[in-house]
mmCIF file of C-alpha atoms in Angstrom:
data_model
loop_
_atom_site.group_PDB
_atom_site.id
_atom_site.type_symbol
_atom_site.label_atom_id
_atom_site.label_comp_id
_atom_site.label_asym_id
_atom_site.label_seq_id
_atom_site.Cartn_x
_atom_site.Cartn_y
_atom_site.Cartn_z
ATOM 1 C CA MET A 1 -42.717 19.401 16.724
ATOM 2 C CA GLY A 2 -44.071 20.909 13.364
ATOM 3 C CA SER A 3 -41.329 21.549 11.240
ATOM 4 C CA SER A 4 -40.607 25.029 11.206
ATOM 5 C CA GLU A 5 -39.004 23.877 14.923
ATOM 6 C CA LEU A 6 -35.567 23.373 15.802
ATOM 7 C CA LYS A 7 -34.109 21.585 17.886
ATOM 8 C CA VAL A 8 -30.283 21.857 19.225
ATOM 9 C CA ALA A 9 -28.349 19.523 21.036
ATOM 10 C CA SER A 10 -26.626 22.256 22.885
ATOM 11 C CA GLU A 11 -24.139 19.911 24.550
ATOM 12 C CA GLN A 12 -23.143 18.057 20.682
ATOM 13 C CA LEU A 13 -22.860 21.973 19.556
ATOM 14 C CA ARG A 14 -20.402 22.085 22.207
ATOM 15 C CA GLN A 15 -17.925 19.261 22.493
ATOM 16 C CA THR A 16 -18.060 19.319 18.519
ATOM 17 C CA ALA A 17 -16.295 22.824 19.115
ATOM 18 C CA ILE A 18 -14.011 21.699 21.393
ATOM 19 C CA GLN A 19 -12.820 18.854 18.312
ATOM 20 C CA TRP A 20 -12.556 21.254 16.697
ATOM 21 C CA GLN A 21 -9.945 23.715 18.042
ATOM 22 C CA GLY A 22 -8.451 20.189 19.301
ATOM 23 C CA LEU A 23 -7.926 19.479 15.782
ATOM 24 C CA SER A 24 -7.446 22.727 14.784
ATOM 25 C CA SER A 25 -3.457 22.725 15.633
ATOM 26 C CA GLY A 26 -2.425 20.186 13.907
ATOM 27 C CA PHE A 27 -2.107 22.544 11.850
ATOM 28 C CA THR A 28 1.157 23.995 13.031
ATOM 29 C CA SER A 29 3.867 22.874 11.123
ATOM 30 C CA THR A 30 7.808 22.580 12.834
ATOM 31 C CA ALA A 31 9.123 20.483 9.643
ATOM 32 C CA SER A 32 11.904 22.173 8.534
ATOM 33 C CA PRO A 33 13.355 20.641 4.820
ATOM 34 C CA PRO A 34 16.421 18.223 5.214
ATOM 35 C CA GLY A 35 19.420 18.637 2.956
ATOM 36 C CA GLN A 36 22.294 22.058 3.930
ATOM 37 C CA PRO A 37 20.116 24.864 3.592
ATOM 38 C CA PHE A 38 22.655 26.172 -0.006
ATOM 39 C CA GLN A 39 20.974 22.958 -1.323
ATOM 40 C CA PRO A 40 18.448 24.850 -4.517
ATOM 41 C CA THR A 41 16.072 21.486 -3.925
ATOM 42 C CA THR A 42 15.973 22.123 0.189
ATOM 43 C CA THR A 43 15.092 26.502 -1.032
ATOM 44 C CA ALA A 44 12.617 25.031 -3.002
ATOM 45 C CA ILE A 45 10.829 22.952 0.091
ATOM 46 C CA GLY A 46 11.504 25.550 2.211
ATOM 47 C CA ALA A 47 9.296 28.117 -0.234
ATOM 48 C CA ILE A 48 7.131 25.173 -0.710
ATOM 49 C CA ASP A 49 7.064 24.592 2.955
ATOM 50 C CA ALA A 50 6.230 28.719 3.255
ATOM 51 C CA VAL A 51 3.334 28.270 1.685
ATOM 52 C CA ILE A 52 2.227 25.963 3.167
ATOM 53 C CA GLY A 53 2.391 27.802 6.097
ATOM 54 C CA VAL A 54 0.590 30.343 5.461
ATOM 55 C CA GLY A 55 -1.960 28.227 4.111
ATOM 56 C CA ALA A 56 -2.353 25.914 6.936
ATOM 57 C CA ALA A 57 -2.984 29.965 9.154
ATOM 58 C CA ALA A 58 -5.754 30.388 7.436
ATOM 59 C CA CYS A 59 -7.217 27.300 8.056
ATOM 60 C CA MET A 60 -6.433 26.976 10.861
ATOM 61 C CA ALA A 61 -7.464 31.135 12.371
ATOM 62 C CA ARG A 62 -11.334 30.375 10.164
ATOM 63 C CA THR A 63 -11.678 26.880 11.947
ATOM 64 C CA ARG A 64 -10.789 28.427 15.140
ATOM 65 C CA ALA A 65 -12.895 31.559 14.428
ATOM 66 C CA THR A 66 -15.908 28.634 13.049
ATOM 67 C CA ALA A 67 -16.144 26.971 16.656
ATOM 68 C CA ALA A 68 -16.137 30.281 18.396
ATOM 69 C CA GLY A 69 -18.910 30.387 16.433
ATOM 70 C CA VAL A 70 -20.857 27.071 16.793
ATOM 71 C CA ALA A 71 -19.031 27.427 20.901
ATOM 72 C CA THR A 72 -21.381 30.821 20.519
ATOM 73 C CA ALA A 73 -24.050 29.889 19.232
ATOM 74 C CA ALA A 74 -24.785 25.967 21.535
ATOM 75 C CA THR A 75 -25.240 28.620 23.929
ATOM 76 C CA GLY A 76 -27.475 31.552 23.131
ATOM 77 C CA TYR A 77 -29.470 28.276 22.144
ATOM 78 C CA THR A 78 -29.109 27.064 25.994
ATOM 79 C CA ASN A 79 -29.701 30.743 27.469
ATOM 80 C CA GLN A 80 -32.963 30.367 25.193
ATOM 81 C CA ASP A 81 -34.113 27.524 26.078
ATOM 82 C CA ALA A 82 -33.877 28.097 29.691
ATOM 83 C CA SER A 83 -35.528 31.582 29.167
ATOM 84 C CA GLY A 84 -38.418 29.836 27.639
ATOM 85 C CA ALA A 85 -38.526 26.984 30.220
ATOM 86 C CA ASN A 86 -38.725 30.014 32.571
ATOM 87 C CA ARG A 87 -41.065 32.254 30.804
ATOM 88 C CA LEU A 88 -43.375 29.074 31.037
ATOM 89 C CA ALA A 89 -43.147 28.497 34.051
ATOM 90 C CA ALA A 90 -44.291 31.486 35.176
ATOM 91 C CA ALA A 91 -47.602 31.660 32.622
ATOM 92 C CA ALA A 92 -50.574 30.381 34.043
ATOM 93 C CA PRO A 93 -51.957 26.901 33.727
ATOM 94 C CA PRO A 94 -55.597 27.599 31.689
ATOM 95 C CA THR A 95 -59.156 27.490 32.958
ATOM 96 C CA VAL A 96 -60.839 24.657 33.194
ATOM 97 C CA LEU A 97 -64.339 25.208 32.852
ATOM 98 C CA ALA A 98 -66.800 22.615 33.622
#
């Protein structure tokens, strides 16, 4: 293989995308702050949790978008390989002169 050639393991890309999709679901948090809602510390913790939730949602969205892009790329590489193989199979074999 020459230095300008790219070899892609499409199935590994798909598996990576699936794994990222699964991991991105871990960014959500359902834990509520401990204590009574009228305590100042509970309010502060709730505010911090809200900010973390916004960051986690952004990270989750970005991870899912990246995973979708990787899955799309894997499909594109697979299609390109199939197209190239079909074109190569359709090409006439070279004529060898004896």
